[in-house]
Amino acid sequence: MHRFLLVVAAGMLGSGLAQAQVTEDDLRNDQTVTDQIVTNGMGRDLQRYSPLDTINKSNVKNLVPAWAFSFGGEKQRGQESQPLIYDGIMYVTGSYSRLFALDAMTGRELWQYDARLPEGILPCCDVVNRGAAIYGDKVFFGTLDARIVALGRKTGDVVWRKKIADYKAGYSYTAAPIIVNGLIVTGNSGGEFGIVGEVQARDTETGELVWTRPVIEGHMGTFKGEESTMTGELNATWPGDLWKTGGGATWLGGSYDIETDTLIMGTGNPAPWNSHLRNAGQPRPGNAGDNLYAASRLGIDPSNGEIKWHFQTTPREGWDYDGVNEVIPFVDAAGNRRLATADRNGFFYVLNADDGAFVDAFPFVKDISWAEGIDENGRPIFVEDNRPGDPSAAADGAKGENVFSVPSFLGGKNWMPMAYSQKSGLFYVPSNEWGMDIWNEPITFKKGAAYLGAGFTIKPLFEDYIGSLKAIDPMNGEVKWEVKNNAPLWSGVMTTAGGLVFTGTPEGHLKAFDDETGEELWSFQTGSGVVGQPITWEMEGEQYVAVLSGWGGAVPLWGGEVAKKVSYLNQGGLVWVFKVPKQLVSAN
Ligand code: CA
């Protein structure tokens, strides 16, 4: 009897010491299992929707801080990360390629990993990181020198560290990786340096490459170390050798549609920005000047990296309208499986989830100047006069005709993720109303140097606001409500079954809105601009909300007249965690 008890006790002790392991089931069920968040997007479909309703419209006003944590140091730059929660631990990345493991209940630091970055890294748009990934007994994140690192989840010790690409050529990495069936999938950043966008999948155990998929036509993919298939058809839509430096950075990571087993990645601007150098400055027969597959969404087979479908939001791209914004699988009000994406170019697209085929598109910002609309095939109806002019046609050959383009190159919506509510059926889109003066210039490629061939100045469109949080009905593009914000919005959005929409502002507030009316129900001043991605989860029966505070990102660096307008905002680096105290949950 005693021996039996001893054996049972030892067995329990053994299992207690064994590390909890994140499995494919954990990733698959991330949206519905509410006491952990193990994926970017709170589910690989990136809906950022929580079924939790403990915090709701009536009690959100009682939301108060539970704890805060400072990233410390002098590296207070844009904090764009989304925290993960697992096994009572928060995993959160900070600016300059740092990863912190914190006790999720108290905020106490368990360990910290600081990547040792080399001199000469070339991040285009601030030294941000957008989050980690977690699988098995490891936590993973990308670093600004274009590497991916696997750390022991409990210890922070390096298990493996691999080079995605050469940082000296302008490559970097800022996205949260995505994990599908034991493979960790990464993109790359560097579209302003004439790099080539690529998607890579690695074994999470060893870091060994399984497949690679460059996203510009003419480049060869690989599978298990051997050449696989060419992307597209050589010189079908790119002239000469320009495809070799064709851009299309896959810098925002991807989503995963489990119903079709499809990884969906977006691709950035073709390089250089000067479209006249890419045969794209004027219409060509067929799709000859389209520069595939830049400024596109790609459906990819996650097992081998083969492209299943593509949808190009901006063919003949000439305004830096990167096509990287997140693609969210959802079921529409008529029961159809769809994909939604709000593009930099100012249009909100609905695609068929089975094959990426175009269904519908609506403008989601005002006064779009470069296109009149989107035709029945999903192709923009260009306003040719509103394309920045060809410098080789100018008298001095130095500067093409300047045009005022809306949206600005920072987009009707940039990287900051929208949310989809299964409760309301609406998308909550963080958008910006701004334009730019833009002109083209001659440019030649030089490794590691900016490869734009364009100049620009961003300008506000309206006196009193740039940011615009919109609730959009994906059935018809109707804007159900809009909340304006003085500074450009740069924070992710989250929505809950409690009828709430959370997002942050550069002015420093985390806010909660009524999902049906847009009424502001709660706000909290975090001390610096919020450009992070809110999350919510539950621990010991209580619902928590967290967000990072720390102003930065692309706007202060590239925002032209808008940057001057927001130059008063202070930098920072904090994790804030909130809850409604138990005794106030039912209070009104
Ligand atoms: Ca770009």
Coordinates of C-alpha atoms and ligand atoms in Angstrom, one line a residue:
M1 CA 0.0 0.0 0.0
H2 CA 2.7 2.4 1.0
R3 CA 4.8 1.4 -2.0
F4 CA 1.9 2.0 -4.3
L5 CA 1.3 5.5 -3.0
L6 CA 5.0 6.2 -3.3
V7 CA 5.0 5.1 -6.9
V8 CA 1.9 7.2 -7.7
A9 CA 3.4 10.2 -5.9
A10 CA 6.7 9.8 -7.9
G11 CA 4.7 9.6 -11.1
M12 CA 2.8 12.8 -10.3
L13 CA 6.0 14.5 -9.4
G14 CA 7.6 13.4 -12.7
S15 CA 4.7 14.7 -14.7
G16 CA 4.8 17.9 -12.6
L17 CA 8.4 18.5 -13.5
A18 CA 7.9 17.7 -17.2
Q19 CA 7.5 20.9 -19.2
A20 CA 4.1 21.7 -20.6
Q21 CA 4.4 21.5 -24.4
V22 CA 2.6 23.7 -26.8
T23 CA 1.1 21.4 -29.5
E24 CA -0.5 21.9 -32.9
D25 CA -3.9 21.4 -31.1
D26 CA -3.0 24.4 -28.8
L27 CA -2.3 26.5 -31.9
R28 CA -5.5 25.3 -33.6
N29 CA -7.7 26.0 -30.6
D30 CA -6.1 29.3 -29.6
Q31 CA -9.2 31.4 -30.1
T32 CA -11.5 29.2 -27.9
V33 CA -9.0 28.2 -25.2
T34 CA -9.2 31.5 -23.2
D35 CA -6.5 30.9 -20.5
Q36 CA -3.6 31.0 -23.0
I37 CA -2.6 32.9 -26.1
V38 CA -0.1 30.9 -28.1
T39 CA -0.3 32.6 -31.5
N40 CA 0.0 36.0 -33.0
G41 CA -3.5 37.2 -33.8
M42 CA -5.1 35.3 -30.9
G43 CA -5.7 32.4 -33.4
R44 CA -3.9 31.8 -36.7
D45 CA -6.8 33.3 -38.6
L46 CA -5.8 36.6 -36.9
Q47 CA -9.4 37.6 -36.0
R48 CA -8.2 39.0 -32.7
Y49 CA -11.6 38.0 -31.3
S50 CA -12.0 36.7 -27.8
P51 CA -15.1 34.7 -26.6
L52 CA -14.5 36.1 -23.1
D53 CA -17.3 38.4 -21.8
T54 CA -16.5 38.7 -18.1
I55 CA -15.4 42.2 -19.0
N56 CA -18.3 43.8 -20.9
K57 CA -20.0 47.0 -21.8
S58 CA -21.4 47.5 -18.3
N59 CA -18.3 46.9 -16.2
V60 CA -15.4 47.9 -18.4
K61 CA -15.4 51.3 -16.7
N62 CA -14.0 49.5 -13.7
L63 CA -11.0 48.2 -15.5
V64 CA -7.8 49.1 -13.5
P65 CA -4.1 48.2 -13.7
A66 CA -3.1 44.9 -12.2
W67 CA 0.7 45.4 -12.9
A68 CA 3.1 47.1 -15.3
F69 CA 6.6 46.1 -16.4
S70 CA 9.3 48.3 -17.8
F71 CA 11.6 47.0 -20.6
G72 CA 14.3 49.3 -19.1
G73 CA 17.5 50.4 -20.7
E74 CA 17.9 53.2 -23.1
K75 CA 16.2 51.4 -26.0
Q76 CA 12.9 53.1 -25.7
R77 CA 11.6 52.9 -29.3
G78 CA 8.4 51.7 -30.9
Q79 CA 6.8 48.8 -29.0
E80 CA 4.6 47.1 -31.6
S81 CA 4.6 43.6 -30.0
Q82 CA 1.7 41.3 -29.1
P83 CA 2.4 39.3 -25.9
L84 CA 1.8 35.6 -25.7
I85 CA 0.5 33.8 -22.5
Y86 CA 1.3 30.2 -21.7
D87 CA 1.7 28.2 -18.5
G88 CA 1.3 31.3 -16.4
I89 CA 4.0 33.1 -18.2
M90 CA 3.8 36.2 -20.5
Y91 CA 6.3 36.1 -23.4
V92 CA 6.7 39.6 -24.9
T93 CA 9.2 41.2 -27.2
G94 CA 10.6 44.7 -27.1
S95 CA 12.3 47.1 -29.4
Y96 CA 15.9 46.3 -30.4
S97 CA 15.3 42.5 -30.5
R98 CA 14.6 41.7 -26.9
L99 CA 12.4 39.0 -25.4
F100 CA 11.1 38.9 -21.9
A101 CA 9.5 36.1 -19.9
L102 CA 7.3 37.5 -17.1
D103 CA 5.1 35.9 -14.4
A104 CA 1.7 36.7 -16.0
M105 CA 0.0 37.1 -12.5
T106 CA 2.5 39.5 -11.0
G107 CA 4.8 40.9 -13.8
R108 CA 7.9 39.6 -12.1
E109 CA 10.7 39.0 -14.7
L110 CA 11.7 35.3 -15.1
W111 CA 14.3 35.8 -17.7
Q112 CA 15.3 38.2 -20.5
Y113 CA 17.1 37.6 -23.8
D114 CA 18.9 40.5 -25.6
A115 CA 20.0 39.7 -29.1
R116 CA 23.5 41.0 -29.7
L117 CA 23.0 43.0 -32.9
P118 CA 25.9 43.8 -35.2
E119 CA 26.8 47.3 -36.3
G120 CA 25.2 48.2 -39.6
I121 CA 21.8 46.7 -39.4
L122 CA 19.4 48.4 -41.8
P123 CA 15.8 48.5 -40.3
C124 CA 13.8 50.8 -42.5
C125 CA 11.1 51.8 -40.2
D126 CA 12.2 51.7 -36.5
V127 CA 13.8 48.9 -34.5
V128 CA 10.5 47.2 -33.7
N129 CA 9.5 43.6 -33.1
R130 CA 5.9 42.4 -33.5
G131 CA 5.9 39.3 -31.3
A132 CA 7.1 35.8 -30.6
A133 CA 5.9 32.3 -31.5
I134 CA 5.7 29.3 -29.2
Y135 CA 5.8 25.6 -29.8
G136 CA 6.9 22.5 -27.9
D137 CA 9.3 23.6 -25.2
K138 CA 10.6 26.6 -27.1
V139 CA 9.8 30.2 -27.8
F140 CA 10.9 31.8 -31.1
F141 CA 11.4 35.3 -32.4
G142 CA 13.1 37.2 -35.2
T143 CA 15.9 39.8 -34.8
L144 CA 16.8 42.9 -36.6
D145 CA 19.9 41.3 -38.2
A146 CA 17.5 39.0 -40.1
R147 CA 17.9 35.9 -37.9
I148 CA 15.4 33.6 -36.1
V149 CA 16.2 32.4 -32.6
A150 CA 14.8 29.5 -30.7
L151 CA 15.0 29.8 -26.9
G152 CA 14.2 27.3 -24.1
R153 CA 10.8 28.4 -22.9
K154 CA 11.7 28.0 -19.2
T155 CA 15.3 29.2 -19.3
G156 CA 15.7 31.7 -22.1
D157 CA 18.8 29.7 -23.3
V158 CA 19.5 29.6 -27.0
V159 CA 18.6 26.3 -28.6
W160 CA 19.3 27.3 -32.2
R161 CA 19.8 30.5 -34.1
K162 CA 19.6 30.7 -37.9
K163 CA 20.3 33.4 -40.5
I164 CA 17.2 34.2 -42.6
A165 CA 19.2 36.5 -45.0
D166 CA 22.1 39.0 -45.1
Y167 CA 21.5 42.1 -43.1
K168 CA 24.3 43.9 -45.0
A169 CA 22.1 43.7 -48.1
G170 CA 19.3 45.4 -46.3
Y171 CA 17.4 42.4 -44.9
S172 CA 15.9 42.5 -41.4
Y173 CA 13.1 40.8 -39.5
T174 CA 10.4 42.3 -37.3
A175 CA 7.2 40.1 -37.8
A176 CA 5.8 37.5 -35.4
P177 CA 6.6 34.1 -36.9
I178 CA 3.7 31.6 -37.5
I179 CA 3.9 27.9 -36.8
V180 CA 2.0 25.3 -38.8
N181 CA 2.4 21.5 -38.2
G182 CA 5.7 21.9 -36.5
L183 CA 7.2 24.2 -39.1
I184 CA 8.1 27.8 -38.2
V185 CA 7.4 30.2 -41.0
T186 CA 9.1 33.5 -41.5
G187 CA 9.2 36.3 -44.0
N188 CA 11.7 39.1 -44.4
S189 CA 11.9 42.9 -44.3
G190 CA 13.9 45.2 -46.5
G191 CA 11.7 46.3 -49.4
E192 CA 13.3 49.7 -49.6
F193 CA 16.7 48.1 -50.3
G194 CA 16.0 46.1 -53.4
I195 CA 16.0 42.8 -51.6
V196 CA 13.8 39.9 -52.7
G197 CA 10.8 38.9 -50.6
E198 CA 10.8 35.3 -49.4
V199 CA 8.9 32.9 -47.2
Q200 CA 10.9 30.3 -45.3
A201 CA 9.8 27.2 -43.3
R202 CA 12.0 25.5 -40.7
D203 CA 11.8 22.5 -38.5
T204 CA 11.0 24.0 -35.0
E205 CA 13.2 21.3 -33.3
T206 CA 16.4 21.9 -35.3
G207 CA 16.0 25.2 -37.2
E208 CA 16.8 23.3 -40.5
L209 CA 15.2 24.8 -43.6
V210 CA 12.4 22.7 -45.0
W211 CA 11.3 25.0 -47.9
T212 CA 11.8 28.5 -49.2
R213 CA 9.6 30.4 -51.5
P214 CA 10.8 33.7 -53.1
V215 CA 7.8 35.8 -54.1
I216 CA 9.1 37.6 -57.2
E217 CA 8.8 35.9 -60.5
G218 CA 11.9 34.2 -61.9
H219 CA 13.3 33.1 -58.6
M220 CA 13.6 29.4 -57.7
G221 CA 12.1 27.9 -54.6
T222 CA 13.7 25.1 -52.6
F223 CA 12.3 22.0 -50.8
K224 CA 14.6 20.0 -48.4
G225 CA 17.7 21.5 -49.9
E226 CA 16.9 20.9 -53.6
E227 CA 15.4 23.3 -56.1
S228 CA 11.7 23.0 -56.3
T229 CA 9.8 25.2 -58.6
M230 CA 10.2 28.7 -60.1
T231 CA 8.0 31.4 -58.8
G232 CA 5.9 32.6 -61.7
E233 CA 7.4 32.8 -65.2
L234 CA 10.7 34.5 -65.9
N235 CA 10.2 38.0 -67.5
A236 CA 6.4 37.5 -67.9
T237 CA 5.7 40.8 -65.9
W238 CA 9.2 42.1 -65.2
P239 CA 11.6 43.6 -67.8
G240 CA 15.2 42.5 -68.0
D241 CA 17.0 41.7 -64.8
L242 CA 14.9 43.9 -62.5
W243 CA 13.3 40.8 -61.0
K244 CA 16.6 40.0 -59.3
T245 CA 16.2 43.1 -57.0
G246 CA 12.4 43.2 -57.2
G247 CA 11.4 43.8 -53.6
G248 CA 8.1 42.2 -52.4
A249 CA 9.3 42.0 -48.8
T250 CA 7.1 39.6 -46.8
W251 CA 7.6 41.7 -43.8
L252 CA 4.3 41.3 -41.8
G253 CA 4.2 37.5 -41.5
G254 CA 1.0 35.6 -42.3
S255 CA -2.2 33.9 -41.4
Y256 CA -3.3 30.3 -41.7
D257 CA -6.7 29.0 -42.9
I258 CA -7.0 25.6 -41.4
E259 CA -10.1 24.8 -43.5
T260 CA -8.1 24.8 -46.7
D261 CA -4.7 24.2 -45.1
T262 CA -3.4 27.4 -46.7
L263 CA -0.8 29.8 -45.4
I264 CA -1.6 33.3 -46.5
M265 CA 1.3 35.7 -46.8
G266 CA 1.4 39.3 -48.1
T267 CA 4.1 40.9 -50.3
G268 CA 5.4 44.4 -50.2
N269 CA 6.1 47.0 -52.8
P270 CA 8.0 46.1 -56.0
A271 CA 11.5 47.7 -56.1
P272 CA 12.4 50.4 -56.9
W273 CA 9.4 52.7 -56.1
N274 CA 9.8 54.4 -59.5
S275 CA 7.3 52.4 -61.5
H276 CA 8.6 53.7 -64.8
L277 CA 11.8 51.7 -64.3
R278 CA 9.8 48.5 -64.0
N279 CA 7.7 48.8 -67.2
A280 CA 4.7 49.6 -64.9
G281 CA 4.4 53.3 -65.6
Q282 CA 1.9 52.8 -68.4
P283 CA -0.6 50.1 -69.3
R284 CA 0.9 47.1 -71.1
P285 CA -0.8 44.3 -73.0
G286 CA -2.2 41.7 -70.6
N287 CA -0.4 41.8 -67.3
A288 CA 3.0 42.6 -68.7
G289 CA 3.7 45.5 -66.4
D290 CA 2.2 44.1 -63.3
N291 CA 5.4 43.0 -61.5
L292 CA 4.1 39.8 -60.0
Y293 CA 4.0 38.8 -57.2
A294 CA 4.8 42.1 -55.5
A295 CA 1.9 44.0 -53.7
S296 CA 0.0 40.7 -53.6
R297 CA -1.5 38.1 -51.2
L298 CA -0.3 34.6 -51.8
G299 CA -2.0 31.3 -50.7
I300 CA 0.8 28.9 -50.0
D301 CA 0.9 25.1 -49.3
P302 CA 2.5 25.0 -45.8
S303 CA 3.9 21.5 -46.4
N304 CA 6.1 22.4 -49.4
G305 CA 6.0 26.1 -50.1
E306 CA 4.1 25.9 -53.4
I307 CA 2.0 28.8 -54.4
K308 CA -1.7 27.8 -54.6
W309 CA -3.2 31.1 -55.6
H310 CA -2.3 34.8 -55.8
F311 CA -4.2 38.0 -55.7
Q312 CA -2.4 41.3 -56.5
T313 CA -4.0 44.3 -54.8
T314 CA -1.9 46.8 -56.6
P315 CA -0.6 45.7 -60.0
R316 CA 1.8 48.3 -61.6
E317 CA 2.4 49.6 -58.1
G318 CA 4.0 53.0 -57.9
W319 CA 3.1 54.5 -54.5
D320 CA 4.7 52.0 -52.0
Y321 CA 1.3 50.4 -51.4
D322 CA 2.8 47.2 -49.9
G323 CA 0.4 44.3 -50.1
V324 CA 1.4 42.8 -46.7
N325 CA -1.6 43.6 -44.6
E326 CA -3.1 40.7 -42.7
V327 CA -5.7 38.4 -44.4
I328 CA -8.4 37.2 -42.1
P329 CA -10.5 34.1 -42.9
F330 CA -14.1 34.4 -41.7
V331 CA -17.6 33.2 -42.4
D332 CA -19.8 36.0 -43.8
A333 CA -23.4 36.7 -42.9
A334 CA -24.6 34.6 -45.8
G335 CA -22.5 31.6 -44.6
N336 CA -19.7 31.9 -47.2
R337 CA -16.1 31.3 -46.2
R338 CA -14.2 34.5 -47.1
L339 CA -10.9 36.2 -46.6
A340 CA -10.8 39.9 -45.7
T341 CA -7.9 42.4 -46.0
A342 CA -7.7 46.1 -45.7
D343 CA -4.9 47.2 -48.1
R344 CA -2.4 50.1 -47.8
N345 CA -3.9 51.3 -51.1
G346 CA -7.2 52.3 -49.3
F347 CA -9.4 49.5 -50.5
F348 CA -10.9 46.7 -48.3
Y349 CA -11.0 43.4 -50.2
V350 CA -13.2 40.3 -49.7
L351 CA -11.9 37.2 -51.4
N352 CA -13.1 33.6 -51.7
A353 CA -11.4 31.5 -49.0
D354 CA -11.1 28.4 -51.3
D355 CA -9.0 29.9 -54.0
G356 CA -8.3 33.6 -53.2
A357 CA -10.7 34.7 -56.1
F358 CA -11.9 38.3 -55.9
V359 CA -15.4 38.8 -54.5
D360 CA -15.7 42.5 -53.7
A361 CA -13.8 45.6 -52.7
F362 CA -14.7 48.9 -51.0
P363 CA -12.8 52.1 -50.3
F364 CA -12.3 52.5 -46.5
V365 CA -10.6 55.9 -46.5
K366 CA -11.7 59.2 -48.1
D367 CA -10.6 60.8 -51.4
I368 CA -8.5 58.0 -52.9
S369 CA -6.7 59.6 -55.8
W370 CA -4.8 56.9 -57.6
A371 CA -7.7 54.7 -58.6
E372 CA -11.4 55.4 -59.3
G373 CA -12.4 52.0 -57.9
I374 CA -11.9 48.3 -58.3
D375 CA -13.3 46.5 -61.3
E376 CA -15.3 43.2 -61.3
N377 CA -12.0 41.3 -61.7
G378 CA -10.5 42.9 -58.6
R379 CA -8.2 45.1 -60.7
P380 CA -7.8 48.9 -59.9
I381 CA -9.3 51.3 -62.3
F382 CA -6.2 53.6 -62.5
V383 CA -6.3 57.3 -62.7
E384 CA -3.2 57.5 -65.0
D385 CA -2.7 61.3 -64.4
N386 CA -2.3 60.7 -60.7
R387 CA 0.7 58.4 -61.1
P388 CA 4.0 60.1 -60.1
G389 CA 5.7 61.1 -63.4
D390 CA 8.6 59.6 -65.3
P391 CA 11.8 61.6 -64.6
S392 CA 13.3 60.5 -68.0
A393 CA 10.4 62.5 -69.6
A394 CA 11.3 65.6 -67.6
A395 CA 13.4 68.4 -69.2
D396 CA 16.2 68.0 -66.6
G397 CA 15.7 64.2 -66.3
A398 CA 16.1 64.6 -62.5
K399 CA 12.6 64.7 -61.2
G400 CA 9.4 63.5 -62.6
E401 CA 6.1 65.3 -62.2
N402 CA 4.9 65.6 -58.6
V403 CA 1.4 64.4 -57.8
F404 CA -0.6 64.5 -54.6
S405 CA -1.6 60.9 -53.8
V406 CA -4.2 59.6 -51.4
P407 CA -3.6 57.5 -49.3
S408 CA 0.0 58.4 -48.4
F409 CA 2.6 55.6 -48.8
L410 CA 2.1 54.8 -45.1
G411 CA -1.3 53.6 -46.2
G412 CA -5.0 53.8 -45.6
K413 CA -4.0 51.2 -43.1
N414 CA -0.5 50.1 -42.3
W415 CA 0.8 47.0 -40.4
M416 CA -1.5 47.5 -37.3
P417 CA -3.9 44.7 -37.4
M418 CA -7.7 45.0 -37.5
A419 CA -10.1 42.7 -35.7
Y420 CA -13.1 40.7 -36.7
S421 CA -16.0 40.1 -34.3
Q422 CA -17.9 36.9 -34.6
K423 CA -20.5 38.6 -32.4
S424 CA -21.2 41.7 -34.5
G425 CA -20.0 40.4 -37.9
L426 CA -18.0 43.6 -38.3
F427 CA -14.4 44.4 -39.0
Y428 CA -12.8 47.0 -36.8
V429 CA -10.2 48.8 -38.9
P430 CA -7.5 51.2 -37.7
S431 CA -7.2 53.5 -40.6
N432 CA -5.5 56.8 -41.4
E433 CA -6.7 59.7 -43.6
W434 CA -3.6 61.3 -45.2
G435 CA -2.0 62.0 -48.5
M436 CA 1.5 62.7 -49.9
D437 CA 3.3 64.7 -52.5
I438 CA 5.3 62.1 -54.4
W439 CA 7.7 62.3 -57.4
N440 CA 10.0 59.9 -59.1
E441 CA 13.8 60.2 -59.6
P442 CA 16.4 58.1 -61.4
I443 CA 18.0 55.4 -59.3
T444 CA 20.4 52.5 -59.8
F445 CA 20.7 49.5 -57.5
K446 CA 23.5 49.3 -55.0
K447 CA 23.6 46.5 -52.4
G448 CA 22.7 47.8 -49.0
A449 CA 21.6 51.3 -50.2
A450 CA 18.0 52.6 -50.3
Y451 CA 16.5 51.7 -53.7
L452 CA 13.5 54.0 -54.1
G453 CA 13.8 56.4 -57.0
A454 CA 11.2 58.6 -55.4
G455 CA 10.8 61.5 -53.0
F456 CA 7.8 62.2 -50.9
T457 CA 6.2 64.3 -48.1
I458 CA 3.2 63.1 -46.2
K459 CA 0.5 65.6 -45.4
P460 CA -2.7 65.4 -43.3
L461 CA -6.0 65.7 -45.3
F462 CA -8.0 67.3 -42.5
E463 CA -7.2 69.8 -39.8
D464 CA -8.5 67.9 -36.8
Y465 CA -7.7 64.2 -37.3
I466 CA -5.8 61.7 -39.2
G467 CA -6.6 58.4 -37.3
S468 CA -10.0 56.8 -38.0
L469 CA -11.1 53.6 -36.3
K470 CA -14.0 52.3 -38.4
A471 CA -16.5 49.5 -38.0
I472 CA -16.9 48.0 -41.5
D473 CA -19.6 45.6 -42.7
P474 CA -17.8 43.1 -45.0
M475 CA -21.1 42.4 -46.9
N476 CA -21.3 45.9 -48.4
G477 CA -18.4 48.1 -47.1
E478 CA -20.8 50.2 -45.0
V479 CA -19.0 52.1 -42.3
K480 CA -21.3 51.5 -39.2
W481 CA -19.4 53.9 -37.0
E482 CA -16.2 55.9 -37.0
V483 CA -14.1 57.3 -34.2
K484 CA -11.6 60.0 -35.2
N485 CA -8.2 60.5 -33.6
N486 CA -5.9 63.5 -33.9
A487 CA -2.7 61.5 -34.4
P488 CA -2.4 58.6 -36.9
L489 CA -3.5 55.3 -35.5
W490 CA -0.7 52.8 -35.2
S491 CA -2.0 50.2 -32.7
G492 CA -3.6 46.8 -33.3
V493 CA -7.3 46.3 -32.5
M494 CA -9.0 43.5 -30.5
T495 CA -12.7 42.7 -30.0
T496 CA -14.5 40.5 -27.5
A497 CA -17.8 38.7 -26.9
G498 CA -18.3 41.3 -24.1
G499 CA -19.2 43.7 -26.9
L500 CA -15.9 45.6 -26.7
V501 CA -13.4 46.9 -29.2
F502 CA -9.9 47.8 -27.7
T503 CA -7.2 49.8 -29.4
G504 CA -4.5 52.3 -28.5
T505 CA -3.6 55.8 -29.6
P506 CA -0.2 57.6 -30.1
E507 CA -1.5 60.1 -27.5
G508 CA -1.0 57.3 -24.9
H509 CA -4.4 55.9 -24.3
L510 CA -5.7 52.4 -24.4
K511 CA -9.4 52.7 -25.1
A512 CA -12.4 50.4 -25.1
F513 CA -15.4 51.1 -27.4
D514 CA -18.9 49.8 -27.7
D515 CA -18.7 47.3 -30.7
E516 CA -22.1 48.4 -32.0
T517 CA -22.0 52.2 -31.6
G518 CA -18.4 53.2 -31.2
E519 CA -19.1 54.9 -28.0
E520 CA -16.0 55.3 -25.8
L521 CA -16.6 53.3 -22.6
W522 CA -13.1 53.4 -21.0
S523 CA -9.7 54.8 -21.5
F524 CA -6.4 54.8 -19.6
Q525 CA -3.3 56.9 -20.1
T526 CA -0.3 54.6 -20.3
G527 CA 2.4 57.2 -20.3
S528 CA 3.6 56.9 -23.9
G529 CA 2.1 56.2 -27.3
V530 CA 0.3 52.9 -27.8
V531 CA 1.4 51.2 -31.0
G532 CA 1.1 47.7 -29.6
Q533 CA -1.5 44.9 -30.0
P534 CA -4.0 44.4 -27.1
I535 CA -4.8 40.9 -25.9
T536 CA -7.2 39.4 -23.4
W537 CA -7.2 36.1 -21.5
E538 CA -8.3 34.7 -18.2
M539 CA -6.4 33.5 -15.1
E540 CA -8.0 32.0 -12.0
G541 CA -11.4 33.1 -13.1
E542 CA -10.6 36.7 -13.8
Q543 CA -10.3 38.3 -17.3
Y544 CA -7.2 40.3 -18.0
V545 CA -6.3 42.8 -20.8
A546 CA -2.7 43.7 -21.7
V547 CA -1.0 46.1 -24.2
L548 CA 2.4 47.6 -24.7
S549 CA 3.1 51.3 -24.4
G550 CA 6.0 52.9 -26.3
W551 CA 5.6 55.4 -29.1
G552 CA 7.6 54.9 -32.3
G553 CA 7.3 53.0 -35.6
A554 CA 7.3 54.5 -39.0
V555 CA 5.4 57.7 -38.4
P556 CA 8.0 59.7 -36.5
L557 CA 10.7 58.6 -39.0
W558 CA 8.8 59.0 -42.3
G559 CA 5.7 61.0 -41.6
G560 CA 6.8 64.3 -43.2
E561 CA 4.5 67.1 -42.0
V562 CA 2.6 64.6 -39.9
A563 CA 5.8 63.6 -38.0
K564 CA 6.3 67.3 -37.1
K565 CA 2.7 67.3 -35.8
V566 CA 3.3 64.4 -33.4
S567 CA 6.9 65.2 -32.4
Y568 CA 5.8 66.2 -28.9
L569 CA 4.9 62.5 -28.1
N570 CA 7.3 60.8 -25.6
Q571 CA 8.9 57.4 -26.1
G572 CA 8.6 54.6 -23.6
G573 CA 8.6 50.8 -23.1
L574 CA 6.1 49.3 -20.7
V575 CA 3.8 46.3 -20.6
W576 CA 0.5 47.3 -18.9
V577 CA -1.9 44.6 -17.6
F578 CA -5.5 45.4 -16.5
K579 CA -8.4 43.6 -14.9
V580 CA -11.7 44.3 -13.3
P581 CA -11.4 43.5 -9.6
K582 CA -13.7 40.6 -8.7
Q583 CA -15.9 42.7 -6.5
L584 CA -16.5 45.2 -9.3
V585 CA -17.3 42.7 -12.1
S586 CA -21.1 42.8 -11.4
A587 CA -21.1 46.5 -10.3
N588 CA -22.6 49.0 -12.7
Ligands
CA1 CA 7.4 49.4 -48.7

